[in-house]
Coordinates of C-alpha atoms and ligand atoms in Angstrom, one line a residue:
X28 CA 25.8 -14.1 -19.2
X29 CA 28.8 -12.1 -17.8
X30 CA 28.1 -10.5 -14.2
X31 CA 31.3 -10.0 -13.0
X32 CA 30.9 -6.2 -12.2
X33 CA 27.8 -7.0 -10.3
X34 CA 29.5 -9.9 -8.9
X35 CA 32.7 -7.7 -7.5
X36 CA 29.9 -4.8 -6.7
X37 CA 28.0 -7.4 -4.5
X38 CA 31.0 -8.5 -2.6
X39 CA 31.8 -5.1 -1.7
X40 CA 28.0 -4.5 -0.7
X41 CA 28.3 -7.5 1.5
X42 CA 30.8 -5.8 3.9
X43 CA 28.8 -2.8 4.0
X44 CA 25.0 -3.4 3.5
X45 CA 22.8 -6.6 4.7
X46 CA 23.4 -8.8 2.0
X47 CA 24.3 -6.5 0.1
X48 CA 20.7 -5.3 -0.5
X49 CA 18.3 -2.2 0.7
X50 CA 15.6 -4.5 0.3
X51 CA 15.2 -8.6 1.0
X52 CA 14.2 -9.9 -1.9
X53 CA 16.8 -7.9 -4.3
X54 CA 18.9 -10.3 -2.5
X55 CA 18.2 -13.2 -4.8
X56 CA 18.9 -15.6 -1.9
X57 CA 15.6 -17.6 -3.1
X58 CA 16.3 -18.0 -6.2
X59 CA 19.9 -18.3 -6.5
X60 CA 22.6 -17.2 -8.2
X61 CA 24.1 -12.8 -8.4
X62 CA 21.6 -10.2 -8.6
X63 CA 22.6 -7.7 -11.7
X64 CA 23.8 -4.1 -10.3
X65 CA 21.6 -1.9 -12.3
X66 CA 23.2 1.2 -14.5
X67 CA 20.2 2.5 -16.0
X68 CA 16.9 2.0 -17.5
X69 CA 15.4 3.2 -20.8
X70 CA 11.5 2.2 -21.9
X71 CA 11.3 -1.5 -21.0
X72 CA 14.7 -2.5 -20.7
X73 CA 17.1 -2.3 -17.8
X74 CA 20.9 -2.6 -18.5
X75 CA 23.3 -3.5 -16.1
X76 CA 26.6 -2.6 -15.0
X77 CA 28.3 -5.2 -16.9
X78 CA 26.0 -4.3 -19.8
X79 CA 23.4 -6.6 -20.2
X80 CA 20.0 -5.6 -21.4
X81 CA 17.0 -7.2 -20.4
X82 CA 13.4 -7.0 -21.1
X83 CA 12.0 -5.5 -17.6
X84 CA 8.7 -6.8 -16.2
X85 CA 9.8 -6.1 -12.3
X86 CA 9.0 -2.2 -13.7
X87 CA 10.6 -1.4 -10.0
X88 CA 8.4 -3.1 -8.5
X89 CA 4.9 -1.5 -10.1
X90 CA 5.6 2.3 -10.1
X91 CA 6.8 2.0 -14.2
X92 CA 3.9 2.1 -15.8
X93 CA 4.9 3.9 -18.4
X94 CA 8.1 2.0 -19.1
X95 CA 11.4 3.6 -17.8
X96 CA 12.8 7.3 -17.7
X97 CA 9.6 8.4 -20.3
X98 CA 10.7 11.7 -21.9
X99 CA 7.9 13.8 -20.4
X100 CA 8.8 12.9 -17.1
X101 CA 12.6 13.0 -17.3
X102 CA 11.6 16.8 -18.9
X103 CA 9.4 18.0 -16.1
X104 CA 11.8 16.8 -13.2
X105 CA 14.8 18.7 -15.0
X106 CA 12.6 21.9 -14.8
X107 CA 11.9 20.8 -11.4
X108 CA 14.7 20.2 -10.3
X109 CA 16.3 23.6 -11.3
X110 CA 13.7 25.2 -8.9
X111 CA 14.8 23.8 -5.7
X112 CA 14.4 19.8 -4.4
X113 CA 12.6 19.9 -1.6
X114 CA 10.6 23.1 0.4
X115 CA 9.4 21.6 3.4
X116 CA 6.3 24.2 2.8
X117 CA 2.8 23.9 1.1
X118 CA 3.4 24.0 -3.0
X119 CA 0.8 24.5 -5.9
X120 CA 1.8 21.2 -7.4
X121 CA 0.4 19.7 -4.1
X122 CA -2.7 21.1 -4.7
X123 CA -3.1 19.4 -8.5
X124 CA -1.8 16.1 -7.3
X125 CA -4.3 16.0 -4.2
X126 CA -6.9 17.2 -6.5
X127 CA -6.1 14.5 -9.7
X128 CA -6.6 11.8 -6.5
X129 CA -9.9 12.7 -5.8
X130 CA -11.2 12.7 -9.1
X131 CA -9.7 9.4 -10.3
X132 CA -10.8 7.8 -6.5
X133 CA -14.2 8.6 -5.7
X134 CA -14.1 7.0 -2.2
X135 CA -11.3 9.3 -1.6
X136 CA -12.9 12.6 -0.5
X137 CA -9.5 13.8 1.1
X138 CA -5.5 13.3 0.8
X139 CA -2.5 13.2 2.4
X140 CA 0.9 12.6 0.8
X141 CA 3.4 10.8 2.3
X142 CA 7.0 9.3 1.6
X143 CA 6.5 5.5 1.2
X144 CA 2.9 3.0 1.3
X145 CA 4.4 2.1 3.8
X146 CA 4.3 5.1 5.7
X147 CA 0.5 5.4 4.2
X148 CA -0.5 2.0 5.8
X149 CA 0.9 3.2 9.0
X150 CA -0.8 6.5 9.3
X151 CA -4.4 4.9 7.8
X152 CA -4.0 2.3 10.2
X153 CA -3.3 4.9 13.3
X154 CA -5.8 6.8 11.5
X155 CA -8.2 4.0 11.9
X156 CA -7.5 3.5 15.6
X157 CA -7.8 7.4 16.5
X158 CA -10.9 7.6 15.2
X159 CA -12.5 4.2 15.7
X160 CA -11.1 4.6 19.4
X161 CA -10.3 0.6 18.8
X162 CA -7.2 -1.1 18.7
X163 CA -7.7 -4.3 16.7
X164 CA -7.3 -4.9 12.8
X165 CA -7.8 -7.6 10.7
X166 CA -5.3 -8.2 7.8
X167 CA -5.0 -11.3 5.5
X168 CA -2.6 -14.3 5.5
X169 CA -0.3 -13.6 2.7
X170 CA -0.8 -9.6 2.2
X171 CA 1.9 -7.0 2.5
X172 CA 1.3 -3.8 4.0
X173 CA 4.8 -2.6 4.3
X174 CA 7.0 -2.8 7.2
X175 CA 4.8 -1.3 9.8
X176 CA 5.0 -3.0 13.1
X177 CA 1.3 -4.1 13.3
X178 CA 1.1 -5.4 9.6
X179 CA 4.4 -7.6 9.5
X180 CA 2.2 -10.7 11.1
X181 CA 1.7 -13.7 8.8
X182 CA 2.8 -11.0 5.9
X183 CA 4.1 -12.0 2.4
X184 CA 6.8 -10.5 -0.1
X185 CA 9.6 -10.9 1.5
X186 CA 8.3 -12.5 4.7
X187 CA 7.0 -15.3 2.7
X188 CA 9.9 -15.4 -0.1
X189 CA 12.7 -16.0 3.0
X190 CA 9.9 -18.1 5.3
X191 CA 9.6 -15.1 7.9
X192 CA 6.1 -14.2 7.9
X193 CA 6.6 -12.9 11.4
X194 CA 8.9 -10.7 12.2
X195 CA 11.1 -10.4 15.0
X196 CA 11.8 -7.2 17.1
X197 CA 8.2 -6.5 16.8
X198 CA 6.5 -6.7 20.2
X199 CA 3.7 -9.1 21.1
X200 CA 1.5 -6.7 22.8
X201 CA 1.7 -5.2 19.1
X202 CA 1.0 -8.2 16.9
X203 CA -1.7 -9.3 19.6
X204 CA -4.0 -6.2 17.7
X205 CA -3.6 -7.7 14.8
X206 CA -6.2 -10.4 13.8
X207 CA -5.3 -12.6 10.8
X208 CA -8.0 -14.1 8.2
X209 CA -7.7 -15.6 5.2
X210 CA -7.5 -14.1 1.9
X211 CA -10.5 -15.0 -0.3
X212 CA -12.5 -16.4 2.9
X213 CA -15.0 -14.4 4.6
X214 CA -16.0 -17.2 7.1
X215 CA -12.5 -16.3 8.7
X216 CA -13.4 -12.7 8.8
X217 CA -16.6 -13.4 10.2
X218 CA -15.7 -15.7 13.1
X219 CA -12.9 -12.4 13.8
X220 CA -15.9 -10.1 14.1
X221 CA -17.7 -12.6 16.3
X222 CA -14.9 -13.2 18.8
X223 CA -13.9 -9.7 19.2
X224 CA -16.8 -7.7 19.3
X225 CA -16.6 -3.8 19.4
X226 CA -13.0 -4.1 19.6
X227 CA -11.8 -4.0 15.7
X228 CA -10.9 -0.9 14.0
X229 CA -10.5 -1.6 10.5
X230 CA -9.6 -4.5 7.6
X231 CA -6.6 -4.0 5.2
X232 CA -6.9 -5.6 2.4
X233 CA -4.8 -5.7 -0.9
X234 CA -8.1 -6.0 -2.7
X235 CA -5.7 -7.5 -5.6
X236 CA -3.3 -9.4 -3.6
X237 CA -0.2 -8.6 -5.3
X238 CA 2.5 -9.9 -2.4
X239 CA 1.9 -13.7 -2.2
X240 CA 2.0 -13.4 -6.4
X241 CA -0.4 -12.3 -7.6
X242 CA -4.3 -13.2 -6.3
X243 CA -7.3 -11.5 -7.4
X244 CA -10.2 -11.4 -5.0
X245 CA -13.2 -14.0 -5.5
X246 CA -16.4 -13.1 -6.1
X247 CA -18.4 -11.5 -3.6
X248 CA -15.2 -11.0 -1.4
X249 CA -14.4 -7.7 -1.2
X250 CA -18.7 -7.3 -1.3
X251 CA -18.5 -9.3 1.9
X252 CA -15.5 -7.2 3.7
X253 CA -17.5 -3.8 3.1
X254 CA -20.8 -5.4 4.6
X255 CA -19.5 -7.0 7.1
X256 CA -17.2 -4.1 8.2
X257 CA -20.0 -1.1 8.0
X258 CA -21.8 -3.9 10.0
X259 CA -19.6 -4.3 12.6
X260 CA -18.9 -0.3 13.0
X261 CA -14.9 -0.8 11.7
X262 CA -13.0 0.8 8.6
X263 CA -12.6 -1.0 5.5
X264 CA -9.3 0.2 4.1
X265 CA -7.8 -0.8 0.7
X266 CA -4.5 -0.8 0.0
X267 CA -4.1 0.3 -3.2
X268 CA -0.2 0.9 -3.3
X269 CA 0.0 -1.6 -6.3
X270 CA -3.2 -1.5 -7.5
X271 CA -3.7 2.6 -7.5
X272 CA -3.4 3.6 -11.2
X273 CA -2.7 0.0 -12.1
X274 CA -5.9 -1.7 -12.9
X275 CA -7.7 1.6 -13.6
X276 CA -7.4 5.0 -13.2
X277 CA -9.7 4.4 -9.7
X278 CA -7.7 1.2 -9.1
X279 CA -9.3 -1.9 -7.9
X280 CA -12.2 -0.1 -6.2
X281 CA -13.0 1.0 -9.5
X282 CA -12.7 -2.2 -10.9
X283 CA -14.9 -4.3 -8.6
X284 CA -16.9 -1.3 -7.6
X285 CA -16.1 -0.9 -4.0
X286 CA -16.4 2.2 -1.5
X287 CA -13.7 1.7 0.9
X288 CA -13.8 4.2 3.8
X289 CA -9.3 4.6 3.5
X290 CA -7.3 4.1 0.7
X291 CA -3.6 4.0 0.7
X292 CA -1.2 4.4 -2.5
X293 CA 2.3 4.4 -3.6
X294 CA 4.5 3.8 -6.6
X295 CA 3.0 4.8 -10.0
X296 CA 1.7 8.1 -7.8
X297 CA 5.4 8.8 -7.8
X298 CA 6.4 8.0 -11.0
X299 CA 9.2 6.3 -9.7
X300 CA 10.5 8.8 -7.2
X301 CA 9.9 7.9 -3.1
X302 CA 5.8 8.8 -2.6
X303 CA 3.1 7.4 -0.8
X304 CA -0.6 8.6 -0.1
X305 CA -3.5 7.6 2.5
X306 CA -6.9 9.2 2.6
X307 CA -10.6 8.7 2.4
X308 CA -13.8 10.0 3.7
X309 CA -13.6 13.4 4.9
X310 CA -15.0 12.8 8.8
X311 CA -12.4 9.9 9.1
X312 CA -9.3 12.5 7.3
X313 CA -10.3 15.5 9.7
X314 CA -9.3 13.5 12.9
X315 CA -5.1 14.2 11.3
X316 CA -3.2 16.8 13.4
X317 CA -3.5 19.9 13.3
X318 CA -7.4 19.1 12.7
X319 CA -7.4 16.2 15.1
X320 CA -5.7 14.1 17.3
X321 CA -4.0 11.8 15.4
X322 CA -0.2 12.9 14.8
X323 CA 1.1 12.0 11.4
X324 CA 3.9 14.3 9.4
X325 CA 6.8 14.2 7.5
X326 CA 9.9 16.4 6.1
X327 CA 9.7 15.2 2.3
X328 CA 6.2 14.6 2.7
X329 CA 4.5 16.4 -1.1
X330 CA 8.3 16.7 -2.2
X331 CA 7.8 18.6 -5.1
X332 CA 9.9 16.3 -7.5
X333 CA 8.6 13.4 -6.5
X334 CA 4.6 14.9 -6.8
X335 CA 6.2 16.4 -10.4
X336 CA 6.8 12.7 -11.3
X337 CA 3.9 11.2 -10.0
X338 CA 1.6 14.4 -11.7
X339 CA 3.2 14.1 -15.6
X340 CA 2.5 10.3 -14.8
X341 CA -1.1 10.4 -13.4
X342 CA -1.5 13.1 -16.7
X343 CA -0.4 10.7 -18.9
X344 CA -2.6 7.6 -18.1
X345 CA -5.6 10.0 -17.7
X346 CA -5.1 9.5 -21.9
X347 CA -7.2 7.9 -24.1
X348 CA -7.1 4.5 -24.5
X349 CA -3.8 3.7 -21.9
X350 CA -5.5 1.5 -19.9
X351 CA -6.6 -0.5 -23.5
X352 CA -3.4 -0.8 -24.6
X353 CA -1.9 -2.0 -21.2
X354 CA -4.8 -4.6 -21.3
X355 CA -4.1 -6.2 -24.7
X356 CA -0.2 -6.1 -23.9
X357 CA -0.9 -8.0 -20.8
X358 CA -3.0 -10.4 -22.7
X359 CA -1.1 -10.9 -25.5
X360 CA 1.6 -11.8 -23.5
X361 CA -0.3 -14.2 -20.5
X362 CA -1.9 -16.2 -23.7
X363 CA 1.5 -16.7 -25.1
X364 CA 3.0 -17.6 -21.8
X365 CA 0.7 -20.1 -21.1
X366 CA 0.7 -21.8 -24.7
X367 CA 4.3 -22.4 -24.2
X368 CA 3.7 -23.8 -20.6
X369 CA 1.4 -26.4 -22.0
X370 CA 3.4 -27.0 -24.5
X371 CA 5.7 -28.0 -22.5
X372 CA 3.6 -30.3 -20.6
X373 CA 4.3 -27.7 -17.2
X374 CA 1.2 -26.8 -15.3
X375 CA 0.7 -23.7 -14.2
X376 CA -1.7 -21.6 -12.6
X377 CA -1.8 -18.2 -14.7
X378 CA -3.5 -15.3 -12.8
X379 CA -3.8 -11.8 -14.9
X380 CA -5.5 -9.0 -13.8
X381 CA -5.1 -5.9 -16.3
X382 CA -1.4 -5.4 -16.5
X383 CA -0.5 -7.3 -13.3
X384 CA 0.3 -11.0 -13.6
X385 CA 1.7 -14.2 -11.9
X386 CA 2.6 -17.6 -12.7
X387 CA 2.4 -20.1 -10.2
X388 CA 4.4 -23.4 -10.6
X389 CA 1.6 -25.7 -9.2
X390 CA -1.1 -27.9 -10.8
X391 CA -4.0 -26.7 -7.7
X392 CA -6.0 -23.2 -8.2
X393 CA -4.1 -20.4 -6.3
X394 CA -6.7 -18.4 -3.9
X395 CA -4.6 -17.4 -0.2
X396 CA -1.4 -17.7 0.8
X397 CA -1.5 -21.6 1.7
X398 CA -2.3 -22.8 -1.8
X399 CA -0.1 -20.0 -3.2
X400 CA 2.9 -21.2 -0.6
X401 CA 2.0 -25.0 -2.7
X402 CA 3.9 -23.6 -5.5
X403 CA 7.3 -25.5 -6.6
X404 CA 10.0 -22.7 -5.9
X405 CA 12.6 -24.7 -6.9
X406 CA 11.3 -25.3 -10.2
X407 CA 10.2 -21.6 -10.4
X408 CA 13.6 -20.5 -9.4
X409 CA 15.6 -22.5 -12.3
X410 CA 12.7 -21.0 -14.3
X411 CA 13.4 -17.4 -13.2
X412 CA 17.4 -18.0 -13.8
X413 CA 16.5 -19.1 -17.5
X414 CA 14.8 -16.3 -18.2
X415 CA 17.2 -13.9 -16.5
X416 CA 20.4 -15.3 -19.0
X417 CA 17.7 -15.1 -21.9
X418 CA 17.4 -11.4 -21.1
X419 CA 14.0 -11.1 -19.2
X420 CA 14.5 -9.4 -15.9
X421 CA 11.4 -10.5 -13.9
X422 CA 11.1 -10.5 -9.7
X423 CA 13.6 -12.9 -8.0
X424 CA 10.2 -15.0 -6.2
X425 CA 7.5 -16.9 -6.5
X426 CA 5.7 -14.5 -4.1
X427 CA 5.9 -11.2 -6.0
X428 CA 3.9 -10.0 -9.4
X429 CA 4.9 -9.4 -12.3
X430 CA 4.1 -5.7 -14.5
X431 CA 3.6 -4.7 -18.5
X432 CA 4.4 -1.5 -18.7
X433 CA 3.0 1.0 -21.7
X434 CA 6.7 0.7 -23.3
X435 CA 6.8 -3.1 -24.0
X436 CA 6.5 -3.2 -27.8
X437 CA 4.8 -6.5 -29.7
X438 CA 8.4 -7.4 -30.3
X439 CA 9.2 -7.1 -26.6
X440 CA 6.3 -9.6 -25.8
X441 CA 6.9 -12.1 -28.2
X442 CA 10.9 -12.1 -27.6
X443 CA 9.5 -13.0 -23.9
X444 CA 7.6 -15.6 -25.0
X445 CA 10.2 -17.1 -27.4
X446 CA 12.5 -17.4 -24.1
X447 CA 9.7 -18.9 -22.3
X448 CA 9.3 -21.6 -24.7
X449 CA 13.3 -21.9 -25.0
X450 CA 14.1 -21.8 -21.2
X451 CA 10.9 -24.3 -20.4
X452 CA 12.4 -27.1 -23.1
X453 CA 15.9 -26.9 -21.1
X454 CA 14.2 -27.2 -17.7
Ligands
LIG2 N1 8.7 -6.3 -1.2 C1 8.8 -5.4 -2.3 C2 7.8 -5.7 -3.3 N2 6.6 -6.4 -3.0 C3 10.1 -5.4 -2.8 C4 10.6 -4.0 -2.9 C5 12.1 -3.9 -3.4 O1 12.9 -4.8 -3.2 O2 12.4 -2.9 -4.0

């Protein structure tokens, strides 16, 4: 495969930009080899500057849901774009997109937009503390909340990908609040609550885990985090920012039946454009300035493109039947996966849930971040550069998940598994 535009791009990056990259893992320092500089994106496929197509299951890291640049959302940003980019006042569109939230999220009595999930973990978590008047949180081993100060302790993505779970610059008296339990363990949540009593505002929880791969929750696990949390007088908060829209119009609450009392989301609510959301019950959201005392704003906060995209979007999968199709693309494609893994003798650990899935190279069941951290990366990496010169653009780590999007065609799915079988037989 011919990279040698991205190649000459990346040099010039290098100079200019950490490693070249706005974000760590787009790096490909894990996994080897040049990342592809990306010209543009059409449906499922992604073509880069050198003009290579590939078959895209990184979707941009969850927002594409409905495949890339879909025609209904290309046509409402034009028209919203000719009215003006961004107001920094209340709009109408607001409204609607607040409004579509609640309905599709019933634990969600009020919303706020924001710019980023990660700017949505931050406020829910200040949020949390305001109103809690406590300081603590729990978080899991192994779950991504963002960059936020408080949450980058014993985090995954990146901070797992690169062997950094633990941040530098942020200060102890900080990561001090922040408890850490096991994902999938509620002893470890338990023995938190005991040590620390009265003292722990909330637990943030990827209720899919979607940052260490991909890990859904056991049974009785999220059950145990809402009992033990009303119990214990602290907020259960779920962040949804990959789940939200993903699993289910009411994401993964909906899915396992769960009343969080927060909820924070991201990507597909922006349909690809910079957004982010955080809200829940209505005593908790009323303690936000001006109501309250907990300060939270933002210039581009409910920019009206980004709300257009994430509306048309949010309009679309409210459709009949989306989230069926999604579910027997994302099957069709983990059962042919997996055949071809067996068939070549490799043993995997396949993890599916709706149109999110993972791979992990190791022969032991994946259920936290230390059996997930058992996985070979080398032999995933050689793996992931296989696929990448057969034309399947998936995430550059073990520790990430991968997405079917509405636009991946049969053909699409069984191309993928074809290069599967072809790239396992040469590994
Ligand atoms: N850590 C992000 C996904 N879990 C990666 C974001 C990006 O590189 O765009």
């Amino acid at each position: 495969m011919k990279l040698d535009t991205s190649i000459a791009l990346m040099e010039r990056a290098r100079k200019i930009i950490p490693a070249g990259v706005n974000s760590p893992v787009r790096a490909y320092l894990s996994v080897g080899g040049h990342p592809p500089f990306i010209r543009e994106a059409k449906g499922a496929y992604i073509t880069d500057v050198d003009g290579n197509t590939y078959i895209d299951y990184v979707a941009s890291w969850g927002p594409m849901i409905l495949g890339h640049a879909h025609p209904r959302v290309v046509e409402a940003l034009n028209d919203a774009t000719r009215r003006g980019t961004s107001y920094g006042a209340p709009t109408p569109l607001e409204v609607e997109m607040a409004e579509e939230i609640v309905a599709a999220v019933p634990s969600m009595d009020w919303v706020r937009m924001v710019s980023s999930g990660t700017e949505a973990t931050m406020s829910a978590l200040r949020l949390a503390r305001g109103y809690t008047g406590h300081n603590k949180i729990i978080k899991f081993e192994g779950c991504y909340h963002g960059h936020v100060d408080s949450l980058l302790v014993k985090a995954g993505s990146g901070g797992m990908t690169f062997g950094t779970p633990d941040s530098a610059g942020v200060p102890q008296g900080l990561a001090r609040e922040t408890l850490v339990a096991r994902y999938n363990d509620l002893t470890s949540v338990e023995e938190l609550f005991m040590n620390y009593p009265g003292e722990i505002a909330a637990v943030i929880v990827e209720p899919i885990a979607g940052n260490m791969g991909m890990i859904p929750p056991g049974a009785g696990f999220l059950e145990g985090l809402r009992d033990m949390t009303r119990k214990n007088g602290a907020l259960l908060i779920f962040d949804e920012v990959i789940t939200g829209f993903r699993v289910g119009l009411s994401g993964a609450q909906g899915l396992y039946g769960i009343d969080p009392d927060m909820t924070c989301l991201g990507k597909i609510i922006g349909g690809g454009l910079p957004v982010g959301a955080f809200g829940g019950k209505s005593d908790i959201m009323k303690a936000i300035a001006p109501l309250g005392p907990v300060y939270q704003a933002g210039t581009l906060s409910g920019n009206p493109l980004a709300v257009t995209a994430g509306l048309t979007t949010l309009r679309i999968l409210k459709e009949e039947g989306v989230y069926k199709q999604l579910e027997e693309k994302a099957a069709y494609l983990a059962k042919g996966v997996k055949t071809a893994f067996k068939d070549a003798g490799i043993s995997i650990q396949s993890h599916r849930v709706g149109s999110m899935f993972c791979n992990f190279f190791t022969d032991t069941p994946v259920r936290d971040y230390d059996t997930a951290k058992a996985s070979d990366t080398g032999l995933f990496g050689r793996y992931f550069t296989g696929m990448l010169n057969e034309g399947i653009y998936m995430a550059p780590s073990q520790f990430e998940t991968g997405f079917v999007s509405l636009a991946h065609t049969r053909e699409d799915l069984d191309r993928t598994i074809e290069a599967v079988s072809k790239v396992l037989r040469g590994l």
